[in-house]
Amino acid sequence: MKIKNKTIDSLGTTIFTTMSALAREYDAINLGQGIPEGDGPKDLKAKAAEFTIEGPNQYPPSQGLPELRQAVANNNKRFYGLDMDWQSQVLVTSGATEALADSILALTNPGDEVVLIEPYYDSYLPIIRLAGAIPKFVRLHAPDWHLDPAELRAACSDKTKAIIINSPMNPTGIVFSDKDLQAIAQIVLDFDLYAICDEVYEHLVFEGFKHTPLITFPGMAERCVRVGSAGKTFSVTGWKVGYISGPLHLIETIGKAHQFMTFTTPPNLQRAVAWGLGQDDAYFNDLASGLQSKRDRLSAGLDSLGFSVMPCGGTYFVTTDIGSLGYAGTDEEFCVHITKEAQVTAVPMSPFYGEDPATNFVRFCFSKSDDMLDEAIHRLGRLF
Ligand code: PMP
Ligand code: GLN
């Protein structure tokens, strides 16, 4: 038989799928894959049901329904003061995953270099490789996951086409400060780069931290695209409604990739998300404050068991260094071990590194009921 696509054929199963399957097998509390507790807000689901009956249910415009594109543009203004034309600067996609893939495919040519900050979200690298582009890695430094701008600069050259910036960041849970972003913006300008900004956790940011889109910095408006996800903003990860905004010249090309990837996204869900984005500040504030108390609950529990809990300013993930527990194996072995022996599942972080992965970091998801978090700590307490 002839050789299939080598990049795709050599891929394994994602760590999220693998760990969720193991959690099911051992009937474990799954703090691995980022799945919010519950099944999404009732009022939002009622809107989706209403709009399914009311329609439209046929192909919406490839760029997205006007009402959702307007809602995304309004949110850009409302939360960040950005003025964007909804008709030419906003595109709706089938999840942020698609927006990211479209962006990488649309902005790179074979041989271009793309800079990734390790540990990075797992969907970036396979698409970079599929595009024939070359990943360059810059590693954050534990225990506070700080970025050294000099290292970022050193990873760039005249071959670099783009950088992917994920803030608030999965898996680390950090939020880049304005100082970090200013340094990144300068590097983007100095090396004439595009920045693909994965901001799916934009509304999951905790006290003492602030999310500023890179695109708001001087000189960035023509170089950045900003990706959001209804899955994260409304705790409906199965909906796969994403959106991307940026300058016309980038959105136009990314839209060309989108038209042949999925073409469009379910219109009933687009309408519901447009409604959701129009909610008042209380919705967004409650989302973040509810999660913040869960972060504190799980972090305190893990800390009491001897885990080294690392700082978390956003997302629904807290990371830990398991070196302090005296466990002899790797992060992957550790996560299998706690799934089998304590019936609690977490995600090892080595799959989020390119070459020579760090193997002592483990990520826990805290968007779960308080009872579930307490029970997880109780179960882990039997092992540690
Ligand atoms: N980027 C990051 C950093 C994520 O954590 C996720 C959620 N898994 C995505 C992108 C994908 O979002 P979506 O489910 O909207 O495709
Ligand atoms: N974003 C989710 C996480 O980090 C996983 C998404 C997926 O399974 N593809 O846990």
mmCIF file of C-alpha atoms and ligand atoms in Angstrom:
data_model
loop_
_atom_site.group_PDB
_atom_site.id
_atom_site.type_symbol
_atom_site.label_atom_id
_atom_site.label_comp_id
_atom_site.label_asym_id
_atom_site.label_seq_id
_atom_site.Cartn_x
_atom_site.Cartn_y
_atom_site.Cartn_z
ATOM 1 C CA MET A 1 0.000 0.000 0.000
ATOM 2 C CA LYS A 2 1.165 3.552 -0.631
ATOM 3 C CA ILE A 3 2.393 5.782 2.171
ATOM 4 C CA LYS A 4 -0.312 7.837 3.870
ATOM 5 C CA ASN A 5 0.295 11.378 5.047
ATOM 6 C CA LYS A 6 3.387 10.930 7.198
ATOM 7 C CA THR A 7 2.681 13.803 9.569
ATOM 8 C CA ILE A 8 -0.833 12.657 10.310
ATOM 9 C CA ASP A 9 -0.112 8.947 10.291
ATOM 10 C CA SER A 10 2.669 9.302 12.870
ATOM 11 C CA LEU A 11 0.433 11.104 15.391
ATOM 12 C CA GLY A 12 -0.638 9.330 18.559
ATOM 13 C CA THR A 13 -3.907 9.752 20.453
ATOM 14 C CA THR A 14 -4.167 13.026 22.398
ATOM 15 C CA ILE A 15 -3.295 12.887 26.071
ATOM 16 C CA PHE A 16 -6.800 14.190 26.866
ATOM 17 C CA THR A 17 -8.499 11.279 25.116
ATOM 18 C CA THR A 18 -6.050 8.802 26.610
ATOM 19 C CA MET A 19 -6.477 10.001 30.174
ATOM 20 C CA SER A 20 -10.265 10.345 29.936
ATOM 21 C CA ALA A 21 -10.489 6.757 28.681
ATOM 22 C CA LEU A 22 -8.333 5.588 31.582
ATOM 23 C CA ALA A 23 -10.474 7.585 34.026
ATOM 24 C CA ARG A 24 -13.587 5.832 32.723
ATOM 25 C CA GLU A 25 -11.900 2.436 32.928
ATOM 26 C CA TYR A 26 -10.986 2.939 36.593
ATOM 27 C CA ASP A 27 -14.112 4.911 37.501
ATOM 28 C CA ALA A 28 -11.859 7.773 38.551
ATOM 29 C CA ILE A 29 -12.717 11.404 39.256
ATOM 30 C CA ASN A 30 -11.528 12.992 36.041
ATOM 31 C CA LEU A 31 -9.508 16.116 36.767
ATOM 32 C CA GLY A 32 -7.632 15.538 33.511
ATOM 33 C CA GLN A 33 -9.340 16.777 30.343
ATOM 34 C CA GLY A 34 -10.735 20.288 30.766
ATOM 35 C CA ILE A 35 -14.424 19.487 31.042
ATOM 36 C CA PRO A 36 -16.460 22.002 33.074
ATOM 37 C CA GLU A 37 -18.780 20.701 35.730
ATOM 38 C CA GLY A 38 -22.428 20.535 34.693
ATOM 39 C CA ASP A 39 -23.727 20.856 31.205
ATOM 40 C CA GLY A 40 -23.696 24.581 30.546
ATOM 41 C CA PRO A 41 -26.051 27.399 31.604
ATOM 42 C CA LYS A 42 -29.764 26.575 31.340
ATOM 43 C CA ASP A 43 -30.735 29.907 29.789
ATOM 44 C CA LEU A 44 -28.115 29.553 27.064
ATOM 45 C CA LYS A 45 -29.298 26.031 26.272
ATOM 46 C CA ALA A 46 -32.899 27.243 26.165
ATOM 47 C CA LYS A 47 -31.845 29.845 23.612
ATOM 48 C CA ALA A 48 -30.140 27.161 21.514
ATOM 49 C CA ALA A 49 -33.319 25.079 21.626
ATOM 50 C CA GLU A 50 -35.462 28.078 20.704
ATOM 51 C CA PHE A 51 -33.179 29.001 17.813
ATOM 52 C CA THR A 52 -33.118 25.406 16.574
ATOM 53 C CA ILE A 53 -36.896 25.494 16.209
ATOM 54 C CA GLU A 54 -36.986 29.037 14.907
ATOM 55 C CA GLY A 55 -34.036 28.583 12.496
ATOM 56 C CA PRO A 56 -32.198 29.140 10.342
ATOM 57 C CA ASN A 57 -30.932 25.586 10.098
ATOM 58 C CA GLN A 58 -29.423 25.776 6.622
ATOM 59 C CA TYR A 59 -25.892 26.841 5.733
ATOM 60 C CA PRO A 60 -25.210 30.200 7.319
ATOM 61 C CA PRO A 61 -22.684 32.533 5.658
ATOM 62 C CA SER A 62 -19.188 31.065 5.711
ATOM 63 C CA GLN A 63 -17.882 34.013 7.777
ATOM 64 C CA GLY A 64 -20.576 33.453 10.385
ATOM 65 C CA LEU A 65 -24.037 34.840 11.129
ATOM 66 C CA PRO A 66 -24.030 38.647 11.243
ATOM 67 C CA GLU A 67 -25.481 38.621 14.775
ATOM 68 C CA LEU A 68 -22.578 36.600 16.145
ATOM 69 C CA ARG A 69 -19.954 38.578 14.254
ATOM 70 C CA GLN A 70 -21.528 41.765 15.611
ATOM 71 C CA ALA A 71 -21.543 40.305 19.128
ATOM 72 C CA VAL A 72 -17.850 39.397 18.874
ATOM 73 C CA ALA A 73 -16.982 42.883 17.588
ATOM 74 C CA ASN A 74 -19.061 44.425 20.417
ATOM 75 C CA ASN A 75 -17.190 42.318 22.962
ATOM 76 C CA ASN A 76 -13.865 43.412 21.531
ATOM 77 C CA LYS A 77 -14.982 46.982 22.179
ATOM 78 C CA ARG A 78 -16.680 46.330 25.515
ATOM 79 C CA PHE A 79 -13.853 44.430 27.179
ATOM 80 C CA TYR A 80 -10.749 45.760 25.437
ATOM 81 C CA GLY A 81 -11.699 49.024 23.713
ATOM 82 C CA LEU A 82 -10.958 47.536 20.288
ATOM 83 C CA ASP A 83 -12.720 49.009 17.284
ATOM 84 C CA MET A 84 -13.288 46.282 14.743
ATOM 85 C CA ASP A 85 -15.542 46.126 11.737
ATOM 86 C CA TRP A 86 -17.767 43.086 12.229
ATOM 87 C CA GLN A 87 -18.165 42.502 8.509
ATOM 88 C CA SER A 88 -14.513 42.322 7.556
ATOM 89 C CA GLN A 89 -12.613 41.673 10.776
ATOM 90 C CA VAL A 90 -14.499 38.822 12.456
ATOM 91 C CA LEU A 91 -14.828 35.194 11.391
ATOM 92 C CA VAL A 92 -16.807 32.423 13.106
ATOM 93 C CA THR A 93 -15.237 28.960 13.163
ATOM 94 C CA SER A 94 -16.114 25.489 14.419
ATOM 95 C CA GLY A 95 -14.281 25.898 17.683
ATOM 96 C CA ALA A 96 -11.026 27.626 18.473
ATOM 97 C CA THR A 97 -9.258 24.482 17.284
ATOM 98 C CA GLU A 98 -10.410 25.210 13.761
ATOM 99 C CA ALA A 99 -9.549 28.914 14.033
ATOM 100 C CA LEU A 100 -6.020 28.000 15.119
ATOM 101 C CA ALA A 101 -5.572 25.440 12.341
ATOM 102 C CA ASP A 102 -6.940 27.852 9.727
ATOM 103 C CA SER A 103 -4.572 30.555 10.986
ATOM 104 C CA ILE A 104 -1.483 28.373 10.938
ATOM 105 C CA LEU A 105 -2.322 27.024 7.473
ATOM 106 C CA ALA A 106 -3.190 30.462 6.131
ATOM 107 C CA LEU A 107 -0.195 32.380 7.456
ATOM 108 C CA THR A 108 2.718 30.001 6.897
ATOM 109 C CA ASN A 109 4.516 28.490 3.933
ATOM 110 C CA PRO A 110 6.628 25.316 3.999
ATOM 111 C CA GLY A 111 9.977 26.068 5.617
ATOM 112 C CA ASP A 112 8.737 29.034 7.669
ATOM 113 C CA GLU A 113 9.502 28.877 11.364
ATOM 114 C CA VAL A 114 6.802 29.216 13.994
ATOM 115 C CA VAL A 115 7.678 29.872 17.630
ATOM 116 C CA LEU A 116 5.843 27.942 20.325
ATOM 117 C CA ILE A 117 6.091 28.601 24.038
ATOM 118 C CA GLU A 118 6.486 25.388 26.026
ATOM 119 C CA PRO A 119 4.480 23.862 27.568
ATOM 120 C CA TYR A 120 2.045 24.573 24.700
ATOM 121 C CA TYR A 121 -1.527 23.486 23.960
ATOM 122 C CA ASP A 122 -1.390 20.240 22.045
ATOM 123 C CA SER A 123 -3.169 21.129 18.796
ATOM 124 C CA TYR A 124 -0.588 23.668 17.578
ATOM 125 C CA LEU A 125 2.331 21.427 16.738
ATOM 126 C CA PRO A 126 0.667 18.856 14.413
ATOM 127 C CA ILE A 127 -0.852 21.643 12.308
ATOM 128 C CA ILE A 128 2.469 23.494 12.102
ATOM 129 C CA ARG A 129 4.055 20.287 10.846
ATOM 130 C CA LEU A 130 1.173 19.624 8.455
ATOM 131 C CA ALA A 131 1.722 23.077 6.973
ATOM 132 C CA GLY A 132 5.370 22.126 6.391
ATOM 133 C CA ALA A 133 6.431 24.850 8.802
ATOM 134 C CA ILE A 134 9.163 24.322 11.398
ATOM 135 C CA PRO A 135 8.493 24.691 15.130
ATOM 136 C CA LYS A 136 10.973 26.534 17.354
ATOM 137 C CA PHE A 137 10.518 26.118 21.079
ATOM 138 C CA VAL A 138 10.986 28.538 23.948
ATOM 139 C CA ARG A 139 10.484 27.144 27.414
ATOM 140 C CA LEU A 140 8.792 28.831 30.371
ATOM 141 C CA HIS A 141 10.661 28.554 33.643
ATOM 142 C CA ALA A 142 9.141 26.819 36.664
ATOM 143 C CA PRO A 143 8.118 27.295 39.412
ATOM 144 C CA ASP A 144 6.411 30.543 38.385
ATOM 145 C CA TRP A 145 6.313 29.723 34.646
ATOM 146 C CA HIS A 146 8.041 32.960 33.683
ATOM 147 C CA LEU A 147 9.055 33.829 30.154
ATOM 148 C CA ASP A 148 12.551 35.133 29.507
ATOM 149 C CA PRO A 149 12.141 37.643 26.654
ATOM 150 C CA ALA A 150 15.823 37.224 25.711
ATOM 151 C CA GLU A 151 15.176 33.529 25.092
ATOM 152 C CA LEU A 152 12.140 34.343 23.001
ATOM 153 C CA ARG A 153 14.189 36.783 20.958
ATOM 154 C CA ALA A 154 16.920 34.193 20.515
ATOM 155 C CA ALA A 155 14.389 31.725 19.060
ATOM 156 C CA CYS A 156 13.447 34.191 16.307
ATOM 157 C CA SER A 157 15.276 34.864 13.067
ATOM 158 C CA ASP A 158 14.510 36.128 9.589
ATOM 159 C CA LYS A 159 13.003 32.698 8.926
ATOM 160 C CA THR A 160 10.376 33.147 11.667
ATOM 161 C CA LYS A 161 6.907 33.814 10.300
ATOM 162 C CA ALA A 162 4.692 33.600 13.338
ATOM 163 C CA ILE A 163 4.465 33.114 17.050
ATOM 164 C CA ILE A 164 1.605 31.526 18.950
ATOM 165 C CA ILE A 165 0.752 33.286 22.187
ATOM 166 C CA ASN A 166 -1.692 31.571 24.527
ATOM 167 C CA SER A 167 -2.789 33.735 27.430
ATOM 168 C CA PRO A 168 -4.417 32.895 29.798
ATOM 169 C CA MET A 169 -2.349 29.831 29.134
ATOM 170 C CA ASN A 170 -3.178 26.148 28.995
ATOM 171 C CA PRO A 171 -1.647 24.050 30.520
ATOM 172 C CA THR A 172 0.258 26.375 32.894
ATOM 173 C CA GLY A 173 -2.639 28.580 34.055
ATOM 174 C CA ILE A 174 -0.529 31.732 33.848
ATOM 175 C CA VAL A 175 -1.674 35.065 32.446
ATOM 176 C CA PHE A 176 1.027 37.066 30.694
ATOM 177 C CA SER A 177 1.530 40.477 32.288
ATOM 178 C CA ASP A 178 1.450 43.675 30.284
ATOM 179 C CA LYS A 179 5.238 43.784 30.698
ATOM 180 C CA ASP A 180 5.580 40.315 29.140
ATOM 181 C CA LEU A 181 3.229 41.310 26.338
ATOM 182 C CA GLN A 182 5.105 44.538 25.699
ATOM 183 C CA ALA A 183 8.328 42.536 25.298
ATOM 184 C CA ILE A 184 6.549 40.061 22.986
ATOM 185 C CA ALA A 185 5.093 42.915 20.925
ATOM 186 C CA GLN A 186 8.568 44.400 20.463
ATOM 187 C CA ILE A 187 9.886 41.050 19.229
ATOM 188 C CA VAL A 188 6.926 40.694 16.844
ATOM 189 C CA LEU A 189 7.807 44.114 15.406
ATOM 190 C CA ASP A 190 11.566 43.564 15.303
ATOM 191 C CA PHE A 191 11.256 40.272 13.414
ATOM 192 C CA ASP A 192 8.260 41.282 11.285
ATOM 193 C CA LEU A 193 6.060 38.451 12.629
ATOM 194 C CA TYR A 194 2.424 37.509 12.798
ATOM 195 C CA ALA A 195 1.054 36.590 16.213
ATOM 196 C CA ILE A 196 -1.683 34.000 16.530
ATOM 197 C CA CYS A 197 -3.204 34.795 19.920
ATOM 198 C CA ASP A 198 -5.099 31.953 21.538
ATOM 199 C CA GLU A 199 -7.270 33.771 24.076
ATOM 200 C CA VAL A 200 -9.931 31.122 24.668
ATOM 201 C CA TYR A 201 -9.651 31.623 28.453
ATOM 202 C CA GLU A 202 -10.004 35.425 28.188
ATOM 203 C CA HIS A 203 -12.897 35.509 30.681
ATOM 204 C CA LEU A 204 -11.450 33.006 33.158
ATOM 205 C CA VAL A 205 -9.053 35.373 34.910
ATOM 206 C CA PHE A 206 -8.695 35.721 38.666
ATOM 207 C CA GLU A 207 -8.219 38.540 41.156
ATOM 208 C CA GLY A 208 -4.875 40.247 40.848
ATOM 209 C CA PHE A 209 -4.527 39.325 37.176
ATOM 210 C CA LYS A 210 -5.675 41.039 34.008
ATOM 211 C CA HIS A 211 -6.021 39.738 30.474
ATOM 212 C CA THR A 212 -4.819 42.185 27.847
ATOM 213 C CA PRO A 213 -4.986 41.047 24.234
ATOM 214 C CA LEU A 214 -1.634 41.426 22.468
ATOM 215 C CA ILE A 215 -3.488 43.070 19.581
ATOM 216 C CA THR A 216 -4.128 46.151 21.764
ATOM 217 C CA PHE A 217 -0.402 46.981 21.943
ATOM 218 C CA PRO A 218 1.112 49.603 19.613
ATOM 219 C CA GLY A 219 1.917 48.212 16.173
ATOM 220 C CA MET A 220 0.036 44.952 16.778
ATOM 221 C CA ALA A 221 -3.297 45.734 15.069
ATOM 222 C CA GLU A 222 -1.994 44.662 11.656
ATOM 223 C CA ARG A 223 -0.089 41.613 12.917
ATOM 224 C CA CYS A 224 -2.271 39.782 15.438
ATOM 225 C CA VAL A 225 -5.333 37.615 15.257
ATOM 226 C CA ARG A 226 -7.275 36.940 18.438
ATOM 227 C CA VAL A 227 -9.051 33.606 18.934
ATOM 228 C CA GLY A 228 -11.969 33.029 21.326
ATOM 229 C CA SER A 229 -14.156 30.038 22.172
ATOM 230 C CA ALA A 230 -17.767 29.812 23.306
ATOM 231 C CA GLY A 231 -16.834 26.423 24.742
ATOM 232 C CA LYS A 232 -14.759 28.148 27.428
ATOM 233 C CA THR A 233 -16.719 31.376 27.855
ATOM 234 C CA PHE A 234 -20.014 29.516 28.358
ATOM 235 C CA SER A 235 -18.813 26.139 29.704
ATOM 236 C CA VAL A 236 -20.205 24.253 26.692
ATOM 237 C CA THR A 237 -17.088 22.598 25.322
ATOM 238 C CA GLY A 238 -19.053 20.333 22.989
ATOM 239 C CA TRP A 239 -20.573 23.201 21.042
ATOM 240 C CA LYS A 240 -17.410 24.019 19.123
ATOM 241 C CA VAL A 241 -18.219 27.601 18.319
ATOM 242 C CA GLY A 242 -15.075 29.681 17.960
ATOM 243 C CA TYR A 243 -14.350 33.148 16.662
ATOM 244 C CA ILE A 244 -11.342 34.983 15.400
ATOM 245 C CA SER A 245 -10.818 38.679 14.919
ATOM 246 C CA GLY A 246 -8.014 40.746 13.478
ATOM 247 C CA PRO A 247 -6.983 42.932 10.580
ATOM 248 C CA LEU A 248 -8.820 42.468 7.300
ATOM 249 C CA HIS A 249 -5.755 41.264 5.397
ATOM 250 C CA LEU A 250 -5.266 38.342 7.816
ATOM 251 C CA ILE A 251 -8.936 37.501 8.421
ATOM 252 C CA GLU A 252 -9.527 37.423 4.667
ATOM 253 C CA THR A 253 -6.809 34.807 4.109
ATOM 254 C CA ILE A 254 -7.776 32.803 7.196
ATOM 255 C CA GLY A 255 -11.359 32.850 5.907
ATOM 256 C CA LYS A 256 -10.154 31.193 2.716
ATOM 257 C CA ALA A 257 -8.734 28.316 4.757
ATOM 258 C CA HIS A 258 -11.951 28.173 6.791
ATOM 259 C CA GLN A 259 -14.164 27.849 3.717
ATOM 260 C CA PHE A 260 -12.511 24.551 2.837
ATOM 261 C CA MET A 261 -12.022 23.212 6.364
ATOM 262 C CA THR A 262 -15.573 23.404 7.691
ATOM 263 C CA PHE A 263 -17.102 26.219 5.601
ATOM 264 C CA THR A 264 -19.422 27.152 8.460
ATOM 265 C CA THR A 265 -20.689 26.424 11.981
ATOM 266 C CA PRO A 266 -24.188 25.422 13.220
ATOM 267 C CA PRO A 267 -26.424 28.523 13.010
ATOM 268 C CA ASN A 268 -28.589 27.686 16.041
ATOM 269 C CA LEU A 269 -25.478 27.598 18.234
ATOM 270 C CA GLN A 270 -24.112 30.754 16.644
ATOM 271 C CA ARG A 271 -27.315 32.578 17.562
ATOM 272 C CA ALA A 272 -27.229 31.245 21.118
ATOM 273 C CA VAL A 273 -23.597 32.311 21.533
ATOM 274 C CA ALA A 274 -24.436 35.773 20.178
ATOM 275 C CA TRP A 275 -27.102 35.984 22.870
ATOM 276 C CA GLY A 276 -24.621 34.760 25.486
ATOM 277 C CA LEU A 277 -22.004 37.348 24.583
ATOM 278 C CA GLY A 278 -24.606 40.040 25.137
ATOM 279 C CA GLN A 279 -25.146 39.154 28.796
ATOM 280 C CA ASP A 280 -24.322 41.737 31.409
ATOM 281 C CA ASP A 281 -21.096 41.941 33.386
ATOM 282 C CA ALA A 282 -22.490 39.801 36.208
ATOM 283 C CA TYR A 283 -22.319 36.683 34.023
ATOM 284 C CA PHE A 284 -18.651 37.174 33.205
ATOM 285 C CA ASN A 285 -17.722 38.181 36.760
ATOM 286 C CA ASP A 286 -19.525 35.220 38.325
ATOM 287 C CA LEU A 287 -17.849 32.808 35.928
ATOM 288 C CA ALA A 288 -14.410 33.978 37.016
ATOM 289 C CA SER A 289 -15.139 34.313 40.741
ATOM 290 C CA GLY A 290 -16.772 30.869 40.904
ATOM 291 C CA LEU A 291 -13.710 29.319 39.338
ATOM 292 C CA GLN A 292 -11.342 31.278 41.536
ATOM 293 C CA SER A 293 -12.761 29.704 44.672
ATOM 294 C CA LYS A 294 -12.406 26.263 43.079
ATOM 295 C CA ARG A 295 -8.796 27.033 42.217
ATOM 296 C CA ASP A 296 -8.201 27.927 45.843
ATOM 297 C CA ARG A 297 -9.994 24.830 47.120
ATOM 298 C CA LEU A 298 -8.100 22.366 44.952
ATOM 299 C CA SER A 299 -4.754 24.142 45.366
ATOM 300 C CA ALA A 300 -5.051 24.120 49.160
ATOM 301 C CA GLY A 301 -5.941 20.426 49.107
ATOM 302 C CA LEU A 302 -3.037 19.497 46.850
ATOM 303 C CA ASP A 303 -0.676 21.642 48.884
ATOM 304 C CA SER A 304 -1.747 19.891 52.097
ATOM 305 C CA LEU A 305 -0.776 16.564 50.511
ATOM 306 C CA GLY A 306 2.716 17.765 49.662
ATOM 307 C CA PHE A 307 2.280 18.690 45.987
ATOM 308 C CA SER A 308 4.200 21.818 44.953
ATOM 309 C CA VAL A 309 1.350 23.881 43.573
ATOM 310 C CA MET A 310 2.374 26.467 41.009
ATOM 311 C CA PRO A 311 0.778 29.890 40.518
ATOM 312 C CA CYS A 312 -2.459 30.088 38.522
ATOM 313 C CA GLY A 313 -3.949 33.402 37.370
ATOM 314 C CA GLY A 314 -6.518 32.089 34.923
ATOM 315 C CA THR A 315 -8.005 29.102 33.015
ATOM 316 C CA TYR A 316 -9.371 26.135 34.954
ATOM 317 C CA PHE A 317 -6.088 24.348 35.387
ATOM 318 C CA VAL A 318 -3.630 24.282 38.213
ATOM 319 C CA THR A 319 -0.178 22.813 37.712
ATOM 320 C CA THR A 320 1.947 20.991 40.211
ATOM 321 C CA ASP A 321 5.520 19.841 40.501
ATOM 322 C CA ILE A 322 5.401 16.250 41.713
ATOM 323 C CA GLY A 323 9.131 16.168 42.476
ATOM 324 C CA SER A 324 8.390 16.961 46.113
ATOM 325 C CA LEU A 325 6.237 13.819 46.562
ATOM 326 C CA GLY A 326 9.065 11.325 46.373
ATOM 327 C CA TYR A 327 7.428 9.434 43.516
ATOM 328 C CA ALA A 328 10.056 7.673 41.432
ATOM 329 C CA GLY A 329 8.390 7.553 37.978
ATOM 330 C CA THR A 330 7.627 10.093 35.260
ATOM 331 C CA ASP A 331 4.651 12.438 35.055
ATOM 332 C CA GLU A 332 2.885 10.012 32.712
ATOM 333 C CA GLU A 333 3.452 7.092 35.073
ATOM 334 C CA PHE A 334 2.308 9.240 37.958
ATOM 335 C CA CYS A 335 -1.010 10.053 36.264
ATOM 336 C CA VAL A 336 -1.644 6.394 35.485
ATOM 337 C CA HIS A 337 -0.661 5.518 39.058
ATOM 338 C CA ILE A 338 -3.111 7.928 40.709
ATOM 339 C CA THR A 339 -5.876 6.899 38.302
ATOM 340 C CA LYS A 340 -5.464 3.237 39.174
ATOM 341 C CA GLU A 341 -4.602 3.535 42.850
ATOM 342 C CA ALA A 342 -6.539 6.606 44.004
ATOM 343 C CA GLN A 343 -9.190 6.838 41.283
ATOM 344 C CA VAL A 344 -8.256 10.410 40.505
ATOM 345 C CA THR A 345 -7.082 11.381 37.039
ATOM 346 C CA ALA A 346 -4.821 14.279 36.054
ATOM 347 C CA VAL A 347 -2.909 15.113 32.888
ATOM 348 C CA PRO A 348 0.874 14.747 32.617
ATOM 349 C CA MET A 349 2.509 17.786 31.071
ATOM 350 C CA SER A 350 5.336 16.157 29.110
ATOM 351 C CA PRO A 351 3.097 15.833 26.004
ATOM 352 C CA PHE A 352 3.042 19.632 25.900
ATOM 353 C CA TYR A 353 6.757 19.862 25.211
ATOM 354 C CA GLY A 354 8.632 19.413 21.928
ATOM 355 C CA GLU A 355 12.042 17.876 22.390
ATOM 356 C CA ASP A 356 13.390 16.705 25.740
ATOM 357 C CA PRO A 357 10.195 17.168 27.750
ATOM 358 C CA ALA A 358 10.126 18.048 31.423
ATOM 359 C CA THR A 359 8.631 15.042 33.225
ATOM 360 C CA ASN A 360 7.763 16.227 36.706
ATOM 361 C CA PHE A 361 4.735 18.439 36.053
ATOM 362 C CA VAL A 362 1.108 17.401 36.348
ATOM 363 C CA ARG A 363 -2.016 19.453 35.544
ATOM 364 C CA PHE A 364 -5.299 19.234 37.455
ATOM 365 C CA CYS A 365 -8.617 20.691 36.234
ATOM 366 C CA PHE A 366 -10.627 22.431 38.966
ATOM 367 C CA SER A 367 -13.853 23.306 37.102
ATOM 368 C CA LYS A 368 -15.712 20.651 39.104
ATOM 369 C CA SER A 369 -18.194 20.614 41.974
ATOM 370 C CA ASP A 370 -16.753 21.320 45.414
ATOM 371 C CA ASP A 371 -17.787 17.832 46.492
ATOM 372 C CA MET A 372 -15.881 16.294 43.642
ATOM 373 C CA LEU A 373 -12.773 18.350 44.391
ATOM 374 C CA ASP A 374 -12.948 17.408 48.085
ATOM 375 C CA GLU A 375 -13.419 13.762 47.261
ATOM 376 C CA ALA A 376 -10.435 13.852 44.890
ATOM 377 C CA ILE A 377 -8.246 15.273 47.645
ATOM 378 C CA HIS A 378 -9.589 12.707 50.100
ATOM 379 C CA ARG A 379 -8.741 9.882 47.692
ATOM 380 C CA LEU A 380 -5.286 11.244 46.903
ATOM 381 C CA GLY A 381 -4.743 11.552 50.656
ATOM 382 C CA ARG A 382 -4.763 7.763 50.906
ATOM 383 C CA LEU A 383 -1.708 7.658 48.630
ATOM 384 C CA PHE A 384 0.261 10.697 49.743
HETATM 385 N N1 PMP B 1 -6.834 26.521 22.830
HETATM 386 C C1 PMP B 1 -6.678 26.180 24.105
HETATM 387 C C2 PMP B 1 -5.548 26.749 24.867
HETATM 388 C C3 PMP B 1 -7.586 25.301 24.704
HETATM 389 O O1 PMP B 1 -7.412 24.927 25.963
HETATM 390 C C4 PMP B 1 -8.658 24.814 23.955
HETATM 391 C C5 PMP B 1 -9.688 23.934 24.608
HETATM 392 N N2 PMP B 1 -9.392 22.619 24.548
HETATM 393 C C6 PMP B 1 -8.763 25.176 22.607
HETATM 394 C C7 PMP B 1 -7.836 26.051 22.088
HETATM 395 C C8 PMP B 1 -9.840 24.631 21.728
HETATM 396 O O2 PMP B 1 -11.059 25.238 21.907
HETATM 397 P P1 PMP B 1 -12.368 24.707 21.165
HETATM 398 O O3 PMP B 1 -12.947 23.641 22.007
HETATM 399 O O4 PMP B 1 -13.229 25.915 21.034
HETATM 400 O O5 PMP B 1 -11.938 24.174 19.827
HETATM 401 N N1 GLN B 2 -8.714 21.947 26.128
HETATM 402 C C1 GLN B 2 -8.964 20.744 26.838
HETATM 403 C C2 GLN B 2 -7.895 20.566 27.884
HETATM 404 O O1 GLN B 2 -6.883 21.189 27.853
HETATM 405 C C3 GLN B 2 -8.989 19.506 26.002
HETATM 406 C C4 GLN B 2 -9.567 19.593 24.654
HETATM 407 C C5 GLN B 2 -9.489 18.293 23.944
HETATM 408 O O2 GLN B 2 -9.667 17.241 24.534
HETATM 409 N N2 GLN B 2 -9.192 18.353 22.706
HETATM 410 O O3 GLN B 2 -8.077 19.765 28.749
#
